[in-house]
Amino acid sequence: MVMEMCLPQEVAAAHAVSPGILTIDFAALQANYRHLCQRAAPSSVGAVVKADAYGLGASLLAPLLYEAGCRHFFVAQLEEALALGPALPAYVRRFVLNGLFAGTEATCADAGIVPVLNSLEQVSNWAALAAARGERLPAVLQIDTGMARLGLSDAELNRLSASPETLEGIRLLYVMSHLACADDPENAHNIYQLRRMQEISRLFPGVPVSFANSGAIFLGGAFAADLARPGIALYGGAPHVGEVNPMRPVVRLDVRVVQIRDVPAGCSISYGGTHITERPARLATIAAGYADGLPRSLSNRGAAYFGQTRLPIVGRVSMDTTIIDISALDRDTLEAGKLVEVIGPNQSLDDLASDADTIPYEILTRLGRRYQRTYPHSCALDPASASAC
Ligand SMILES: *Cc1c(COP(=O)(O)O)cnc(C)c1O
């Protein structure tokens, strides 16, 4: 069956047991990958699929990105890279951004996974394994250019330059660094980090550079370097905060109404009674709370939508439920079991994040496990039925 996008009420009937429906649009994901490739050209573009592809399902999405042309996949941890193995052809590169804990080098090498080496200690452990095996082992070397998070410091880089034999046995695929402020094109720190990266790359002649995340791809020219590493933009988040988002939305979230009630003026709502009704109101309790990834910071701030009608969240978000004021709707519009939009055409992922005083990354990675997940273009996964799409 081919399921059309955005038919939540019909879909609702099919999944009546779930508290909400998380729709992940495969075609939009692939379109976003291709769009990023155009923007970054002639650079190559990988995909960051750490934290289970920002909560959306790495084993599911990585093959779609592969199909769209991606050959470089980045995760944060070795465990994630191992889990991703069966989803991708063996020749496709899997990189571990956080590097390796001492003692895990052999596991990494055996699986054909490429570590990002973030310290001299990691470099020498990887080189030691290469020497023991009499092989050259591939790696990425990360240099910190202004974030103080991961990668060699200036002092470590000087030590490495003074004794280049430390890298013996290591085949450097890329030198990389990460930008701290790429979501803000006006920030002068971007140019500072780019210049620093350009100086550093001269120390590694012939070694390609990986530099850009999503935001940096949209900073233009030199930022894309040889291999970009976008994450959030693939999943529909805005590369630059507060600007028009050029990416297609990938995620839609609709949550079911559990109960509706009428309350008088002066009614105290939810934990702590932080909202008192000023006039009689009609309220709906919906089946998602902070355990499902609706941040508690949305209390008395965010909203859900029904059609284009904004339905403000009233009172505190609780673990499994949130209360919205539906007084703006005609009386019989909503009933228990129907769906309201939390992320969708009327309220983007970025809007929801901004209301919650957070970033789309945090919203996505916390979306709970209790939603029914649907894939409107899932027939694309099965080449045999692809013509039906
Ligand atoms: C998470 C991460 C990325 C992806 O960043 P986005 O802003 O999601 O595009 C790229 N590189 C590194 C080192 C990261 O940690």
Short mmCIF file of C-alpha atoms and ligand atoms in Angstrom, two decimals:
data_model
loop_
_atom_site.label_atom_id
_atom_site.label_comp_id
_atom_site.label_asym_id
_atom_site.label_seq_id
_atom_site.Cartn_x
_atom_site.Cartn_y
_atom_site.Cartn_z
CA MET A 1 0.00 0.00 0.00
CA VAL A 2 1.29 3.45 -0.85
CA MET A 3 0.64 5.80 2.03
CA GLU A 4 0.33 9.47 1.20
CA MET A 5 2.04 12.09 3.35
CA CYS A 6 -0.05 14.09 5.78
CA LEU A 7 -3.16 12.03 6.24
CA PRO A 8 -2.94 11.72 9.99
CA GLN A 9 -6.63 11.18 10.73
CA GLU A 10 -6.81 8.27 8.30
CA VAL A 11 -3.51 6.93 9.53
CA ALA A 12 -4.87 7.32 13.06
CA ALA A 13 -7.49 4.69 12.48
CA ALA A 14 -4.83 2.24 11.33
CA HIS A 15 -2.67 2.72 14.41
CA ALA A 16 -5.29 3.36 17.06
CA VAL A 17 -3.23 1.91 19.90
CA SER A 18 -0.31 4.31 19.64
CA PRO A 19 -0.22 7.61 21.57
CA GLY A 20 1.08 9.43 18.53
CA ILE A 21 2.43 9.01 15.04
CA LEU A 22 5.94 9.97 14.02
CA THR A 23 6.14 10.22 10.26
CA ILE A 24 9.61 10.09 8.70
CA ASP A 25 9.73 11.15 5.07
CA PHE A 26 12.43 9.13 3.28
CA ALA A 27 12.12 11.09 0.03
CA ALA A 28 12.68 14.37 1.89
CA LEU A 29 15.78 12.93 3.56
CA GLN A 30 17.22 11.94 0.19
CA ALA A 31 16.28 15.29 -1.34
CA ASN A 32 18.06 17.03 1.53
CA TYR A 33 21.19 14.96 0.95
CA ARG A 34 21.17 15.87 -2.74
CA HIS A 35 20.57 19.53 -1.95
CA LEU A 36 23.56 19.55 0.39
CA CYS A 37 25.69 17.93 -2.32
CA GLN A 38 24.76 20.73 -4.71
CA ARG A 39 25.56 23.39 -2.14
CA ALA A 40 28.88 21.81 -1.20
CA ALA A 41 30.02 20.94 -4.73
CA PRO A 42 32.70 20.11 -5.72
CA SER A 43 33.29 18.80 -2.18
CA SER A 44 32.12 15.35 -1.16
CA VAL A 45 29.35 15.11 1.37
CA GLY A 46 29.10 12.47 4.08
CA ALA A 47 26.32 12.00 6.60
CA VAL A 48 26.38 12.24 10.37
CA VAL A 49 24.18 9.45 11.70
CA LYS A 50 25.28 9.54 15.34
CA ALA A 51 22.76 9.05 18.16
CA ASP A 52 20.73 6.71 15.93
CA ALA A 53 20.57 9.28 13.13
CA TYR A 54 19.47 12.02 15.52
CA GLY A 55 16.86 9.67 16.95
CA LEU A 56 15.25 8.74 13.65
CA GLY A 57 16.86 5.33 13.11
CA ALA A 58 20.39 4.97 11.72
CA SER A 59 19.98 1.45 10.30
CA LEU A 60 16.89 2.58 8.47
CA LEU A 61 18.17 5.90 7.15
CA ALA A 62 21.79 5.06 6.32
CA PRO A 63 20.84 2.78 3.38
CA LEU A 64 18.63 5.57 2.00
CA LEU A 65 21.50 8.02 2.21
CA TYR A 66 23.72 5.43 0.54
CA GLU A 67 21.15 5.10 -2.22
CA ALA A 68 21.26 8.89 -2.62
CA GLY A 69 25.04 8.67 -3.12
CA CYS A 70 26.53 8.97 0.38
CA ARG A 71 29.70 6.94 0.97
CA HIS A 72 30.99 8.43 4.26
CA PHE A 73 29.07 7.89 7.50
CA PHE A 74 29.98 9.46 10.83
CA VAL A 75 28.87 8.26 14.26
CA ALA A 76 30.05 9.31 17.71
CA GLN A 77 30.94 5.95 19.21
CA LEU A 78 32.50 2.67 18.17
CA GLU A 79 29.39 0.76 19.27
CA GLU A 80 27.30 2.82 16.87
CA ALA A 81 29.71 2.17 14.01
CA LEU A 82 29.61 -1.58 14.70
CA ALA A 83 25.80 -1.56 14.77
CA LEU A 84 25.71 0.27 11.45
CA GLY A 85 27.84 -2.37 9.69
CA PRO A 86 25.05 -4.65 8.45
CA ALA A 87 23.13 -1.66 7.01
CA LEU A 88 25.86 -0.67 4.55
CA PRO A 89 28.12 -2.29 1.97
CA ALA A 90 31.50 -3.15 3.50
CA TYR A 91 33.47 -0.71 1.36
CA VAL A 92 31.52 2.30 2.67
CA ARG A 93 33.47 4.30 5.25
CA ARG A 94 32.26 4.44 8.83
CA PHE A 95 34.02 7.00 11.04
CA VAL A 96 33.97 7.28 14.85
CA LEU A 97 34.00 10.97 15.78
CA ASN A 98 34.70 10.51 19.48
CA GLY A 99 37.76 8.41 18.78
CA LEU A 100 38.66 5.21 20.60
CA PHE A 101 39.01 4.28 24.24
CA ALA A 102 42.34 2.57 24.85
CA GLY A 103 41.98 -1.16 24.29
CA THR A 104 39.27 -0.95 21.62
CA GLU A 105 41.63 -0.38 18.66
CA ALA A 106 41.65 -4.00 17.48
CA THR A 107 37.84 -4.20 17.49
CA CYS A 108 37.71 -1.05 15.41
CA ALA A 109 40.33 -2.21 12.91
CA ASP A 110 38.83 -5.70 12.59
CA ALA A 111 35.50 -4.17 11.63
CA GLY A 112 37.10 -1.89 9.04
CA ILE A 113 35.95 1.19 10.94
CA VAL A 114 37.97 4.40 10.75
CA PRO A 115 38.66 6.23 14.02
CA VAL A 116 38.93 9.97 14.36
CA LEU A 117 42.08 10.35 16.45
CA ASN A 118 41.60 13.18 18.91
CA SER A 119 44.75 13.10 21.04
CA LEU A 120 48.40 12.07 20.80
CA GLU A 121 47.56 9.11 23.00
CA GLN A 122 44.96 7.92 20.50
CA VAL A 123 47.47 8.45 17.69
CA SER A 124 50.13 6.36 19.39
CA ASN A 125 47.67 3.57 20.31
CA TRP A 126 46.50 3.35 16.69
CA ALA A 127 50.09 3.45 15.41
CA ALA A 128 51.03 0.70 17.87
CA LEU A 129 48.32 -1.57 16.49
CA ALA A 130 49.44 -0.81 12.93
CA ALA A 131 53.03 -1.72 13.88
CA ALA A 132 51.93 -4.92 15.62
CA ARG A 133 49.96 -5.98 12.56
CA GLY A 134 52.51 -4.77 10.04
CA GLU A 135 49.74 -2.86 8.22
CA ARG A 136 48.94 0.75 7.50
CA LEU A 137 45.70 1.57 9.25
CA PRO A 138 43.40 4.36 8.06
CA ALA A 139 42.44 7.21 10.38
CA VAL A 140 41.23 10.79 10.52
CA LEU A 141 43.19 13.27 12.61
CA GLN A 142 41.14 15.90 14.39
CA ILE A 143 42.68 19.23 15.38
CA ASP A 144 40.93 21.63 17.73
CA THR A 145 40.68 25.01 15.98
CA GLY A 146 38.56 26.84 18.51
CA MET A 147 36.07 24.73 20.39
CA ALA A 148 38.16 23.06 23.10
CA ARG A 149 36.12 19.88 22.81
CA LEU A 150 37.88 17.16 20.82
CA GLY A 151 41.08 17.08 18.80
CA LEU A 152 44.73 17.92 19.20
CA SER A 153 45.53 21.20 20.95
CA ASP A 154 48.12 23.58 19.50
CA ALA A 155 50.71 22.16 21.89
CA GLU A 156 49.96 18.59 20.84
CA LEU A 157 50.06 19.59 17.19
CA ASN A 158 53.52 21.13 17.73
CA ARG A 159 54.72 17.94 19.37
CA LEU A 160 53.37 15.90 16.48
CA SER A 161 55.05 18.16 13.92
CA ALA A 162 58.33 17.83 15.82
CA SER A 163 58.15 14.03 15.62
CA PRO A 164 56.23 13.07 12.47
CA GLU A 165 57.32 9.44 12.86
CA THR A 166 54.50 9.21 15.44
CA LEU A 167 52.15 8.87 12.48
CA GLU A 168 54.08 5.99 10.95
CA GLY A 169 51.78 3.14 10.01
CA ILE A 170 48.77 5.46 9.91
CA ARG A 171 47.19 6.30 6.59
CA LEU A 172 45.62 9.73 7.13
CA LEU A 173 42.41 9.88 5.11
CA TYR A 174 41.53 13.37 6.34
CA VAL A 175 42.56 16.04 8.77
CA MET A 176 39.45 17.47 10.31
CA SER A 177 38.16 20.10 12.66
CA HIS A 178 34.74 21.21 13.82
CA LEU A 179 33.20 24.68 13.87
CA ALA A 180 31.73 26.09 17.05
CA CYS A 181 29.47 28.78 15.54
CA ALA A 182 28.58 27.66 12.00
CA ASP A 183 24.85 28.14 12.68
CA ASP A 184 25.54 31.89 12.88
CA PRO A 185 26.94 33.22 9.60
CA GLU A 186 27.78 36.61 11.15
CA ASN A 187 30.03 35.12 13.79
CA ALA A 188 33.68 36.10 13.24
CA HIS A 189 34.81 32.90 14.95
CA ASN A 190 33.94 31.02 11.73
CA ILE A 191 36.58 32.88 9.72
CA TYR A 192 39.07 32.54 12.56
CA GLN A 193 38.61 28.75 12.60
CA LEU A 194 38.78 28.51 8.79
CA ARG A 195 42.10 30.40 8.67
CA ARG A 196 43.48 28.22 11.44
CA MET A 197 42.37 25.08 9.58
CA GLN A 198 44.03 26.31 6.39
CA GLU A 199 47.32 26.86 8.25
CA ILE A 200 47.07 23.42 9.81
CA SER A 201 46.33 21.66 6.54
CA ARG A 202 49.66 22.95 5.18
CA LEU A 203 51.35 20.74 7.77
CA PHE A 204 49.72 17.73 6.10
CA PRO A 205 50.39 18.17 2.38
CA GLY A 206 48.22 16.00 0.19
CA VAL A 207 45.84 15.04 2.98
CA PRO A 208 42.23 16.12 2.28
CA VAL A 209 40.35 18.23 4.81
CA SER A 210 36.98 17.60 6.46
CA PHE A 211 35.60 20.71 8.11
CA ALA A 212 31.97 21.63 7.47
CA ASN A 213 28.88 20.60 9.40
CA SER A 214 25.41 21.59 8.11
CA GLY A 215 25.73 25.27 8.94
CA ALA A 216 29.18 25.58 7.38
CA ILE A 217 28.02 24.18 4.03
CA PHE A 218 25.89 27.33 3.79
CA LEU A 219 28.77 29.63 4.72
CA GLY A 220 30.07 29.17 1.19
CA GLY A 221 33.28 28.40 -0.68
CA ALA A 222 36.25 27.29 1.35
CA PHE A 223 34.21 26.10 4.32
CA ALA A 224 33.02 22.96 2.55
CA ALA A 225 36.66 21.77 2.15
CA ASP A 226 37.03 18.23 0.75
CA LEU A 227 34.43 16.30 2.76
CA ALA A 228 31.48 17.90 4.54
CA ARG A 229 29.76 16.24 7.51
CA PRO A 230 26.17 17.46 7.74
CA GLY A 231 23.75 16.08 10.29
CA ILE A 232 20.82 18.27 11.27
CA ALA A 233 20.15 19.63 7.78
CA LEU A 234 19.65 16.10 6.46
CA TYR A 235 16.89 15.65 9.02
CA GLY A 236 15.22 18.95 8.12
CA GLY A 237 16.64 21.27 10.78
CA ALA A 238 17.65 24.79 9.78
CA PRO A 239 21.40 25.07 9.05
CA HIS A 240 21.37 28.71 10.20
CA VAL A 241 19.31 29.69 13.22
CA GLY A 242 16.64 32.28 12.48
CA GLU A 243 17.01 32.22 8.69
CA VAL A 244 14.61 30.77 6.14
CA ASN A 245 15.18 27.02 6.24
CA PRO A 246 16.17 25.67 2.80
CA MET A 247 15.78 22.02 3.84
CA ARG A 248 12.69 19.87 3.40
CA PRO A 249 10.97 18.75 6.62
CA VAL A 250 11.66 15.07 7.29
CA VAL A 251 9.70 14.60 10.50
CA ARG A 252 6.06 15.07 11.31
CA LEU A 253 4.62 14.35 14.75
CA ASP A 254 0.93 14.00 15.53
CA VAL A 255 -0.23 13.20 19.03
CA ARG A 256 -3.54 11.71 20.06
CA VAL A 257 -6.09 13.37 22.29
CA VAL A 258 -6.82 11.25 25.37
CA GLN A 259 -9.52 13.28 27.07
CA ILE A 260 -11.47 16.49 26.65
CA ARG A 261 -13.06 18.55 29.43
CA ASP A 262 -14.73 21.89 30.03
CA VAL A 263 -13.45 23.91 32.96
CA PRO A 264 -14.75 27.10 34.60
CA ALA A 265 -12.81 30.33 35.10
CA GLY A 266 -10.36 30.08 37.99
CA CYS A 267 -9.45 26.44 37.32
CA SER A 268 -5.95 25.35 38.33
CA ILE A 269 -4.25 23.33 35.61
CA SER A 270 -1.68 20.51 35.88
CA TYR A 271 1.16 20.11 38.42
CA GLY A 272 1.89 23.15 40.53
CA GLY A 273 -1.17 25.00 39.27
CA THR A 274 1.01 27.27 37.14
CA HIS A 275 -1.91 28.18 34.90
CA ILE A 276 -5.27 29.39 36.21
CA THR A 277 -8.01 29.85 33.63
CA GLU A 278 -9.22 33.43 33.27
CA ARG A 279 -12.48 32.37 31.65
CA PRO A 280 -14.30 29.11 31.04
CA ALA A 281 -12.23 26.95 28.71
CA ARG A 282 -12.28 23.66 26.85
CA LEU A 283 -9.15 21.61 27.35
CA ALA A 284 -7.70 18.53 25.70
CA THR A 285 -5.18 16.25 27.37
CA ILE A 286 -2.85 14.79 24.74
CA ALA A 287 -0.89 11.55 25.04
CA ALA A 288 2.69 12.83 25.08
CA GLY A 289 4.81 14.41 27.76
CA TYR A 290 8.45 14.89 28.57
CA ALA A 291 9.03 11.12 28.49
CA ASP A 292 8.04 11.33 24.82
CA GLY A 293 10.35 14.23 24.11
CA LEU A 294 8.08 17.21 24.64
CA PRO A 295 10.43 19.25 26.81
CA ARG A 296 9.07 20.44 30.13
CA SER A 297 10.23 23.90 29.08
CA LEU A 298 7.18 23.96 26.77
CA SER A 299 5.00 24.34 29.88
CA ASN A 300 2.71 27.37 29.37
CA ARG A 301 4.73 28.27 26.23
CA GLY A 302 4.36 25.93 23.29
CA ALA A 303 1.35 24.81 21.30
CA ALA A 304 -0.14 22.07 19.19
CA TYR A 305 -2.18 22.68 16.06
CA PHE A 306 -5.39 21.38 14.63
CA GLY A 307 -5.61 22.51 11.05
CA GLN A 308 -4.25 26.02 11.25
CA THR A 309 -5.65 26.68 14.68
CA ARG A 310 -3.04 27.21 17.37
CA LEU A 311 -3.88 25.34 20.58
CA PRO A 312 -1.66 26.66 23.37
CA ILE A 313 -0.12 24.39 25.98
CA VAL A 314 -1.52 25.29 29.39
CA GLY A 315 0.11 24.32 32.67
CA ARG A 316 3.12 22.09 33.05
CA VAL A 317 4.02 19.35 30.62
CA SER A 318 3.96 16.11 32.60
CA MET A 319 5.61 12.75 31.94
CA ASP A 320 3.00 11.17 29.68
CA THR A 321 0.53 13.94 29.01
CA THR A 322 0.26 17.61 28.09
CA ILE A 323 -2.81 19.83 28.32
CA ILE A 324 -3.77 22.14 25.48
CA ASP A 325 -6.50 24.80 25.35
CA ILE A 326 -8.84 23.96 22.49
CA SER A 327 -11.40 26.70 23.17
CA ALA A 328 -10.64 28.21 19.74
CA LEU A 329 -12.10 25.17 17.97
CA ASP A 330 -15.74 24.44 17.28
CA ARG A 331 -17.11 22.18 20.01
CA ASP A 332 -17.29 18.95 18.09
CA THR A 333 -14.05 19.26 16.16
CA LEU A 334 -11.87 17.16 18.45
CA GLU A 335 -12.63 14.04 20.41
CA ALA A 336 -10.58 11.43 22.23
CA GLY A 337 -8.53 9.41 19.74
CA LYS A 338 -8.07 12.22 17.22
CA LEU A 339 -4.67 13.66 16.44
CA VAL A 340 -3.22 17.14 16.88
CA GLU A 341 -0.09 18.32 15.11
CA VAL A 342 3.01 18.89 17.22
CA ILE A 343 5.56 19.02 14.37
CA GLY A 344 4.25 19.52 10.86
CA PRO A 345 3.20 22.10 8.28
CA ASN A 346 1.95 24.58 10.89
CA GLN A 347 4.74 24.19 13.42
CA SER A 348 8.21 23.28 12.23
CA LEU A 349 10.81 21.36 14.16
CA ASP A 350 12.70 24.65 14.48
CA ASP A 351 9.58 26.45 15.81
CA LEU A 352 9.04 23.80 18.45
CA ALA A 353 12.70 23.91 19.47
CA SER A 354 12.62 27.67 19.75
CA ASP A 355 9.45 27.60 21.92
CA ALA A 356 11.18 25.04 24.14
CA ASP A 357 14.27 27.24 24.36
CA THR A 358 16.40 24.53 22.82
CA ILE A 359 17.73 23.42 19.43
CA PRO A 360 16.18 21.03 16.89
CA TYR A 361 18.98 18.52 17.62
CA GLU A 362 17.73 18.08 21.17
CA ILE A 363 14.09 17.77 20.11
CA LEU A 364 14.89 15.06 17.52
CA THR A 365 17.24 13.01 19.67
CA ARG A 366 14.70 12.92 22.51
CA LEU A 367 11.62 11.95 20.54
CA GLY A 368 10.33 9.03 22.54
CA ARG A 369 10.01 5.37 21.70
CA ARG A 370 6.26 5.22 22.28
CA TYR A 371 5.16 6.70 18.98
CA GLN A 372 4.08 4.61 16.05
CA ARG A 373 6.60 5.34 13.33
CA THR A 374 5.37 5.52 9.75
CA TYR A 375 7.27 5.95 6.52
CA PRO A 376 5.12 7.38 3.77
CA HIS A 377 7.64 6.54 1.05
CA SER A 378 8.72 3.22 2.46
CA CYS A 379 8.04 1.42 -0.82
CA ALA A 380 11.21 3.14 -2.05
CA LEU A 381 13.10 0.72 0.20
CA ASP A 382 11.97 -2.21 -1.86
CA PRO A 383 13.17 -1.78 -5.44
CA ALA A 384 10.62 -4.31 -6.64
CA SER A 385 7.74 -2.07 -5.64
CA ALA A 386 9.52 1.22 -6.34
CA SER A 387 7.54 1.81 -9.48
CA ALA A 388 4.43 2.03 -7.31
CA CYS A 389 5.81 5.16 -5.64
C1 LIG B 1 27.47 16.31 15.20
C2 LIG B 1 28.65 16.67 14.38
C3 LIG B 1 28.49 17.05 13.04
C4 LIG B 1 27.15 17.32 12.42
O1 LIG B 1 26.74 18.62 12.79
P1 LIG B 1 25.37 19.26 12.28
O2 LIG B 1 25.39 20.62 12.90
O3 LIG B 1 24.28 18.40 12.78
O4 LIG B 1 25.43 19.30 10.81
C5 LIG B 1 29.63 17.22 12.27
N1 LIG B 1 30.86 17.05 12.81
C6 LIG B 1 31.05 16.72 14.10
C7 LIG B 1 32.42 16.57 14.63
C8 LIG B 1 29.95 16.52 14.94
O5 LIG B 1 30.14 16.22 16.22
#
